[in-house]
Short mmCIF file of C-alpha atoms and ligand atoms in Angstrom, two decimals:
data_model
loop_
_atom_site.label_atom_id
_atom_site.label_comp_id
_atom_site.label_asym_id
_atom_site.label_seq_id
_atom_site.Cartn_x
_atom_site.Cartn_y
_atom_site.Cartn_z
CA MET A 1 95.63 107.85 120.49
CA GLU A 2 99.40 107.75 121.08
CA ILE A 3 101.40 105.05 122.81
CA ILE A 4 105.16 104.83 123.25
CA ILE A 5 106.89 101.45 123.09
CA ASN A 6 110.42 100.21 123.15
CA ILE A 7 111.51 98.03 120.25
CA ASN A 8 114.89 96.46 121.12
CA ASN A 9 115.56 99.56 123.22
CA ASN A 10 114.91 101.71 120.22
CA LYS A 11 112.19 104.17 121.23
CA ALA A 12 109.29 104.23 118.82
CA GLN A 13 106.08 106.21 119.01
CA ILE A 14 102.90 104.52 117.80
CA ILE A 15 100.07 106.81 116.74
CA VAL A 16 96.78 105.04 116.05
CA ALA A 17 94.22 107.02 114.06
CA GLN A 18 90.53 106.11 113.86
CA ASN A 19 90.57 106.05 110.06
CA ASP A 20 92.66 106.82 106.99
CA LYS A 21 91.53 110.47 106.78
CA ASN A 22 92.59 111.23 110.35
CA LEU A 23 95.82 109.32 109.82
CA CYS A 24 96.71 111.38 106.73
CA GLY A 25 96.00 114.55 108.70
CA GLU A 26 98.29 113.45 111.56
CA VAL A 27 101.09 112.44 109.20
CA VAL A 28 101.04 115.52 106.95
CA GLU A 29 100.92 117.98 109.87
CA ARG A 30 104.01 116.28 111.34
CA ILE A 31 105.81 116.17 107.99
CA TRP A 32 105.14 119.91 107.60
CA LYS A 33 106.41 120.69 111.12
CA LEU A 34 109.52 118.55 110.56
CA SER A 35 110.16 120.33 107.25
CA GLU A 36 109.83 123.78 108.84
CA ARG A 37 112.27 122.84 111.65
CA SER A 38 114.75 121.28 109.22
CA ILE A 39 114.62 124.23 106.81
CA LYS A 40 115.13 126.63 109.73
CA GLU A 41 118.15 124.65 110.95
CA SER A 42 119.78 123.65 107.69
CA LYS A 43 117.95 125.39 104.85
CA ARG A 44 116.88 122.03 103.50
CA PHE A 45 114.49 119.09 104.03
CA ALA A 46 115.50 115.83 102.34
CA ILE A 47 112.65 113.32 102.42
CA SER A 48 112.54 109.79 100.98
CA LEU A 49 109.03 108.90 99.80
CA SER A 50 107.48 105.46 100.11
CA GLY A 51 105.70 103.75 97.23
CA GLY A 52 102.74 101.43 96.97
CA THR A 53 99.17 102.61 97.55
CA THR A 54 99.02 103.62 101.23
CA PRO A 55 100.80 106.99 100.93
CA LYS A 56 98.64 108.32 98.05
CA GLY A 57 96.30 110.06 100.49
CA ILE A 58 99.25 111.67 102.25
CA TYR A 59 100.78 113.04 99.06
CA SER A 60 97.34 114.30 97.91
CA LEU A 61 96.85 116.14 101.23
CA MET A 62 100.32 117.68 100.91
CA ALA A 63 99.21 118.99 97.48
CA SER A 64 95.81 120.21 98.74
CA GLU A 65 94.71 123.83 99.35
CA SER A 66 95.35 123.22 103.09
CA TYR A 67 99.07 122.50 102.62
CA ARG A 68 100.25 123.23 99.05
CA HIS A 69 101.26 126.80 100.00
CA LYS A 70 102.53 125.97 103.50
CA PHE A 71 105.37 123.72 102.37
CA GLN A 72 108.50 125.66 101.35
CA TRP A 73 109.02 123.55 98.22
CA LYS A 74 112.16 125.37 97.06
CA PHE A 75 114.02 123.95 100.11
CA ILE A 76 112.46 120.48 99.92
CA HIS A 77 114.21 117.65 98.07
CA LEU A 78 112.15 114.57 97.22
CA PHE A 79 113.78 111.16 96.91
CA TRP A 80 112.23 107.71 96.53
CA GLY A 81 112.84 104.84 98.94
CA ASP A 82 112.34 102.41 96.11
CA GLU A 83 111.04 102.05 92.58
CA ARG A 84 109.55 99.31 90.48
CA TYR A 85 111.60 98.87 87.31
CA VAL A 86 108.91 99.98 84.87
CA PRO A 87 108.54 103.12 82.72
CA PHE A 88 107.33 106.22 84.63
CA SER A 89 104.16 106.07 82.50
CA ASP A 90 103.33 102.63 83.89
CA GLU A 91 100.58 102.61 86.56
CA LYS A 92 102.87 100.39 88.71
CA SER A 93 105.51 103.15 88.84
CA ASN A 94 106.06 104.77 92.24
CA TYR A 95 107.25 107.89 90.41
CA ARG A 96 103.93 108.06 88.53
CA MET A 97 101.97 107.59 91.79
CA VAL A 98 103.84 110.54 93.37
CA TYR A 99 103.56 112.61 90.19
CA ASP A 100 99.79 112.14 89.94
CA SER A 101 99.12 112.76 93.66
CA LEU A 102 101.70 115.48 94.37
CA LEU A 103 104.25 116.65 91.77
CA ALA A 104 101.66 117.68 89.16
CA LYS A 105 100.00 119.97 91.72
CA VAL A 106 102.82 121.80 93.51
CA ASP A 107 105.42 124.34 92.48
CA ILE A 108 108.62 122.43 93.26
CA PRO A 109 111.85 123.04 91.31
CA LYS A 110 112.61 120.14 88.95
CA SER A 111 116.15 119.95 90.40
CA ASN A 112 114.60 119.07 93.77
CA ILE A 113 113.05 115.89 92.38
CA HIS A 114 115.46 112.95 92.63
CA ALA A 115 113.63 110.11 90.89
CA ILE A 116 115.10 106.64 90.46
CA SER A 117 115.51 106.32 86.70
CA THR A 118 114.17 103.14 85.13
CA ASP A 119 115.34 103.52 81.55
CA ALA A 120 118.78 101.91 81.87
CA GLU A 121 119.11 98.41 80.43
CA ASP A 122 119.74 96.88 83.84
CA PRO A 123 118.31 97.89 87.27
CA SER A 124 121.80 97.69 88.81
CA ILE A 125 122.92 100.49 86.45
CA SER A 126 119.97 102.57 87.64
CA ALA A 127 120.91 101.75 91.25
CA ALA A 128 124.45 103.02 90.59
CA PHE A 129 123.13 106.27 89.07
CA TYR A 130 120.79 106.82 92.03
CA GLU A 131 123.64 106.13 94.42
CA GLN A 132 125.69 108.81 92.64
CA ASP A 133 122.81 111.24 93.02
CA LEU A 134 122.77 110.57 96.79
CA ILE A 135 126.55 110.98 97.04
CA SER A 136 126.49 114.31 95.27
CA TYR A 137 123.40 115.71 96.98
CA PHE A 138 124.56 114.75 100.49
CA LYS A 139 128.22 115.52 99.61
CA LEU A 140 129.26 112.13 100.98
CA SER A 141 132.86 111.12 101.48
CA ARG A 142 133.86 107.50 100.81
CA GLY A 143 131.99 105.09 103.08
CA GLU A 144 129.72 107.79 104.48
CA LEU A 145 125.95 107.23 104.63
CA PRO A 146 123.33 109.79 103.57
CA ARG A 147 121.26 111.11 106.50
CA PHE A 148 117.71 111.81 105.37
CA ASP A 149 115.72 114.29 107.42
CA LEU A 150 112.75 111.96 107.01
CA ILE A 151 112.15 108.54 105.46
CA LEU A 152 108.60 107.31 104.87
CA LEU A 153 108.10 103.54 104.79
CA GLY A 154 105.17 101.27 104.06
CA LEU A 155 105.05 97.63 105.16
CA GLY A 156 104.15 94.58 103.09
CA ILE A 157 102.07 91.77 104.61
CA ASP A 158 105.20 89.59 104.34
CA GLY A 159 107.22 92.18 106.26
CA HIS A 160 109.00 93.70 103.28
CA LEU A 161 109.88 97.37 103.39
CA ALA A 162 110.86 99.61 100.49
CA SER A 163 111.97 96.91 98.06
CA LEU A 164 113.88 94.86 100.63
CA PHE A 165 112.24 91.48 100.87
CA PRO A 166 112.41 88.94 103.71
CA GLN A 167 114.08 86.34 101.55
CA ILE A 168 117.08 88.65 101.02
CA THR A 169 119.36 87.86 103.97
CA THR A 170 119.38 90.88 106.21
CA ALA A 171 123.01 90.04 106.98
CA ALA A 172 123.91 90.77 103.38
CA GLU A 173 122.07 94.10 103.51
CA LYS A 174 123.63 95.01 106.87
CA MET A 175 127.09 94.36 105.47
CA SER A 176 126.20 96.00 102.21
CA SER A 177 128.43 98.96 101.60
CA GLN A 178 125.97 99.92 98.87
CA LEU A 179 123.56 102.78 99.46
CA VAL A 180 121.22 101.52 96.76
CA MET A 181 120.65 98.01 95.41
CA ALA A 182 118.70 96.22 92.69
CA THR A 183 116.30 93.57 93.95
CA LEU A 184 113.45 91.39 92.66
CA GLY A 185 110.12 90.66 94.29
CA GLY A 186 106.99 92.13 95.79
CA GLU A 187 103.45 92.39 94.55
CA PRO A 188 103.70 93.03 91.63
CA ASN A 189 106.72 90.74 91.38
CA LEU A 190 109.16 92.98 89.50
CA PRO A 191 112.82 93.99 89.30
CA ARG A 192 113.24 96.93 91.65
CA VAL A 193 115.73 99.51 92.94
CA THR A 194 115.82 100.30 96.65
CA LEU A 195 117.65 102.11 99.43
CA THR A 196 119.53 99.64 101.64
CA LEU A 197 119.05 99.03 105.35
CA PRO A 198 122.12 101.03 106.49
CA VAL A 199 120.77 104.13 104.70
CA ILE A 200 117.32 103.70 106.24
CA ASN A 201 118.83 103.20 109.70
CA ASN A 202 120.81 106.44 109.34
CA ALA A 203 117.71 108.63 109.00
CA LYS A 204 116.97 111.45 111.46
CA ASN A 205 113.27 110.59 111.41
CA LEU A 206 111.40 107.53 110.15
CA MET A 207 107.65 107.31 109.67
CA TRP A 208 106.05 103.91 109.05
CA ILE A 209 102.59 104.34 107.54
CA VAL A 210 100.50 101.16 107.71
CA THR A 211 96.75 100.88 107.23
CA GLY A 212 94.09 98.26 106.63
CA ALA A 213 93.05 94.96 108.21
CA SER A 214 95.36 93.02 105.87
CA LYS A 215 98.33 94.46 107.78
CA ALA A 216 97.01 93.65 111.28
CA GLU A 217 98.86 90.32 111.55
CA ILE A 218 102.24 91.65 110.40
CA ILE A 219 101.86 94.63 112.74
CA ARG A 220 101.15 92.24 115.63
CA LYS A 221 104.26 90.21 114.70
CA VAL A 222 106.47 93.28 114.47
CA LEU A 223 105.13 95.47 117.29
CA GLY A 224 103.26 93.05 119.52
CA SER A 225 104.62 92.57 123.04
CA ASN A 226 104.90 88.82 122.46
CA SER A 227 106.60 89.09 119.10
CA LYS A 228 109.79 87.06 119.39
CA ASN A 229 110.30 86.66 115.64
CA LYS A 230 113.70 88.29 115.25
CA ASN A 231 113.98 87.33 111.57
CA LEU A 232 111.40 89.85 110.49
CA LEU A 233 113.06 92.55 108.38
CA PRO A 234 111.31 95.47 110.16
CA LYS A 235 113.03 94.31 113.38
CA HIS A 236 116.31 95.29 111.72
CA VAL A 237 115.11 98.82 111.11
CA LEU A 238 116.59 100.53 114.16
CA LEU A 239 117.66 104.13 113.76
CA LYS A 240 121.17 104.75 115.04
CA ASP A 241 120.28 108.26 116.10
CA GLY A 242 116.74 109.24 115.22
CA GLN A 243 113.06 109.11 116.05
CA THR A 244 110.74 106.37 114.74
CA PHE A 245 106.98 106.85 114.37
CA TRP A 246 104.43 104.19 113.50
CA PHE A 247 101.26 105.68 112.03
CA LEU A 248 98.53 103.05 112.00
CA ASP A 249 94.83 103.12 111.46
CA TRP A 250 92.66 101.10 113.81
CA ASP A 251 92.20 98.25 111.28
CA ALA A 252 95.95 97.68 111.15
CA ALA A 253 96.51 98.19 114.89
CA TYR A 254 93.65 96.40 116.64
CA LEU A 255 95.50 93.11 117.25
CA LEU A 256 98.03 95.01 119.38
CA PHE A 257 95.24 95.62 121.85
CA SER A 258 93.54 92.24 121.65
CA SER A 259 94.02 89.49 124.22
CA ALA A 260 95.76 87.41 121.50
CA ASN A 261 98.66 89.79 121.74
CA HIS A 262 99.13 89.10 125.42
CA SER A 263 98.56 85.33 125.33
C1 6PG B 1 106.54 99.30 96.81
C2 6PG B 1 106.66 99.90 98.18
C3 6PG B 1 106.45 98.85 99.22
C4 6PG B 1 105.17 99.25 99.91
C5 6PG B 1 104.57 98.09 100.66
C6 6PG B 1 103.17 98.45 101.13
O1 6PG B 1 107.13 99.83 95.88
O2 6PG B 1 105.81 98.31 96.69
O3 6PG B 1 107.59 100.76 98.41
O4 6PG B 1 107.47 98.71 100.16
O5 6PG B 1 105.42 100.35 100.80
O6 6PG B 1 104.50 97.01 99.75
O7 6PG B 1 102.40 98.71 99.98
P1 6PG B 1 100.87 99.23 100.08
O8 6PG B 1 100.95 100.61 100.62
O9 6PG B 1 100.39 99.19 98.66
O10 6PG B 1 100.17 98.26 101.00
#
């Protein structure tokens, strides 16, 4: 099922899948098509991966027999939207989650993998290194923002995205001239490194991937027709010039269609 809604005049497409399997199929087919178009146009596809648990199924499908040989990995550059500040061997590491579900199974050049390092003494040093990687890959001039071909985002039940948490004033992030910042929070509550809001809002394409009944209430607050709560961080994710997709399973989406949403 597909519905189109306007969020603050920013067109977003909501695709509701019956279950996680169908959702992964929808998402991966669109990622593949986007990659083919981008590689045809610019000989590259720069994607920022989301962390957490939701996207595991997507990365595994990308690495499966059905897709492993369809993706043109030599033109695809993988970045992370955020990282928990733990060793890559730690099960809480977003790098490890992507390695186990995708990197270990596909033939992608090592130079195409732009991980957020977590071995510097301080996360802000790691943020600075990652920011340098973005500047050199995207050949940015001073003050310019990277423009990812696709950014994947998950959503926390508190409305956090990447490792930007509601208690960090969005004003600070909006004004932030940084591309990458060190933060603290989340579940697990850890020091983290994350892309900032201006970078996310500069993407060509953005895919939110949200599943499970635990996310139904936050989805209603963010996407529901009666949602007036402007303070929610996801309300500040508005692409300047790009297409936003919300991929939801029914468990996460059902409150959008319940009477409660129209009361
Ligand atoms: C992280 C993520 C974070 C995640 C949401 C949803 O490192 O924790 O990047 O933003 O996307 O917390 O997480 P789940 O997919 O595990 O629900």
